[in-house]
XYZ file of C-alpha atoms in Angstrom:
161
model
C 235.387 85.248 -107.828
C 233.921 87.425 -105.872
C 235.177 90.507 -106.709
C 232.943 89.528 -110.213
C 229.520 92.498 -110.765
C 226.806 89.848 -111.403
C 225.608 89.871 -115.011
C 222.358 92.406 -115.257
C 219.389 91.287 -117.622
C 219.508 93.875 -121.015
C 216.773 96.749 -121.137
C 216.774 99.025 -124.056
C 217.551 102.518 -123.061
C 220.041 101.716 -119.958
C 223.166 101.086 -119.666
C 225.176 99.940 -116.110
C 229.067 100.676 -116.724
C 231.414 98.093 -116.740
C 228.419 95.504 -116.056
C 228.553 92.569 -117.977
C 225.248 92.480 -120.375
C 223.145 89.238 -120.942
C 220.599 88.956 -123.358
C 217.259 87.661 -122.832
C 216.390 84.378 -125.191
C 213.568 84.216 -126.445
C 211.357 80.657 -125.956
C 212.640 79.487 -129.303
C 215.940 79.479 -127.997
C 215.726 78.660 -125.016
C 213.958 75.451 -126.243
C 216.997 75.079 -128.975
C 219.383 74.974 -126.457
C 217.575 73.466 -123.260
C 217.886 69.502 -122.591
C 218.896 67.412 -125.096
C 215.423 65.763 -127.172
C 215.431 62.357 -126.981
C 213.001 60.422 -129.606
C 214.577 57.372 -128.238
C 213.058 57.009 -124.621
C 209.717 57.516 -126.042
C 208.169 53.803 -126.229
C 206.891 52.093 -128.922
C 203.280 51.530 -129.970
C 202.710 48.002 -131.582
C 199.414 46.519 -129.793
C 196.249 48.312 -129.613
C 195.462 46.932 -126.974
C 198.530 48.579 -124.717
C 197.863 51.654 -125.778
C 196.404 52.727 -122.101
C 200.105 52.280 -120.662
C 201.992 53.533 -124.092
C 199.797 56.942 -123.639
C 200.574 57.746 -120.004
C 204.912 56.987 -120.605
C 204.896 58.139 -124.192
C 202.734 61.976 -121.539
C 205.668 61.464 -118.952
C 208.410 61.950 -121.394
C 206.936 64.902 -123.641
C 206.754 66.419 -119.841
C 210.257 65.480 -118.922
C 211.061 66.941 -122.631
C 209.909 70.110 -122.536
C 206.580 69.357 -125.191
C 203.493 68.594 -123.300
C 202.018 71.424 -125.059
C 201.743 69.305 -128.390
C 199.724 66.803 -126.900
C 197.014 68.970 -125.204
C 194.695 69.528 -127.915
C 193.606 73.109 -126.425
C 196.551 74.228 -126.385
C 197.406 77.847 -128.614
C 199.847 79.979 -128.412
C 199.778 83.422 -128.265
C 202.320 85.906 -128.979
C 204.516 85.131 -132.402
C 207.153 84.169 -129.820
C 205.344 81.169 -127.976
C 203.943 80.507 -132.176
C 207.213 79.511 -133.127
C 208.741 77.607 -129.948
C 204.856 75.168 -130.490
C 205.602 75.217 -133.859
C 209.653 74.005 -133.527
C 208.084 71.355 -130.339
C 205.285 70.113 -133.225
C 208.255 69.003 -135.124
C 209.985 67.203 -132.926
C 207.117 65.521 -131.775
C 206.113 64.655 -135.093
C 209.206 63.030 -135.662
C 208.480 60.827 -132.603
C 204.861 59.701 -133.584
C 206.152 59.012 -137.254
C 208.821 56.618 -135.252
C 206.877 55.294 -132.548
C 203.564 54.210 -133.585
C 203.200 51.223 -135.512
C 199.470 50.446 -135.269
C 198.114 50.399 -138.440
C 195.005 52.451 -137.285
C 198.069 54.726 -135.694
C 200.455 54.800 -138.959
C 196.944 55.408 -140.670
C 196.097 58.791 -138.207
C 199.818 59.893 -139.063
C 199.658 59.739 -143.052
C 196.497 62.009 -142.584
C 198.298 65.130 -141.197
C 201.877 63.409 -143.260
C 201.803 67.201 -145.493
C 201.099 69.213 -142.429
C 203.290 67.507 -139.926
C 200.715 68.767 -136.847
C 201.026 65.953 -134.163
C 198.482 68.678 -132.084
C 195.869 66.962 -133.948
C 197.245 63.671 -134.898
C 197.605 62.737 -131.182
C 194.611 63.798 -130.678
C 192.946 61.262 -132.960
C 195.508 58.577 -131.599
C 194.025 59.241 -128.061
C 190.540 59.684 -129.265
C 190.886 56.341 -131.103
C 192.226 54.732 -128.070
C 189.656 55.912 -126.012
C 186.039 56.769 -128.041
C 186.445 53.787 -131.172
C 184.327 50.565 -130.840
C 186.556 48.656 -130.309
C 187.747 51.056 -127.349
C 184.676 51.238 -126.017
C 183.934 46.598 -126.242
C 187.522 46.117 -124.495
C 186.366 48.110 -121.909
C 182.831 46.213 -121.793
C 184.991 43.237 -121.469
C 186.725 43.590 -119.075
C 183.831 45.169 -116.916
C 182.703 41.540 -117.938
C 185.286 40.049 -116.467
C 185.686 41.993 -113.650
C 182.569 41.508 -112.188
C 182.073 37.306 -113.010
C 185.777 35.834 -112.583
C 185.967 33.667 -109.518
C 188.216 33.986 -107.156
C 191.599 31.152 -107.724
C 190.064 31.094 -111.690
C 193.160 31.000 -114.021
C 191.517 31.112 -117.262
C 189.582 34.750 -117.572
C 185.898 33.654 -118.444
C 185.734 36.309 -121.900
C 188.562 35.469 -123.596
C 188.924 32.492 -125.868
């Protein structure tokens, strides 16, 4: 109602009489009580050659569910509240990776991190595999060959066979 005073944030050493007090939550509490995280909305990676689209969709979902820090290999939380938050985010993302990565190499990378459940490192290795491996370089080389040698109107790419 219009006559109800606005809540205030509790500050140590202050007491405002007859005013409801809202205790500020730490980042981990906000994360746990915030949006419902749903591993079902993340795309599945079943074929290595579809990795570009997969990474894009996967990262978009991570941003939408407030866990994108886990996918940033340079992110390091500072302060105990942010460390606790990151550990919860990391746990959730490891579960997502386990459920959604179905390629042989992806599963092997996840097995490397099964003991520590480090989603940040596992995702970094999966992404590096897709962008830096010999197979990734060969795929981009084949694509470049196709682009530079394709004829307009041809139905079969010259490098496919």
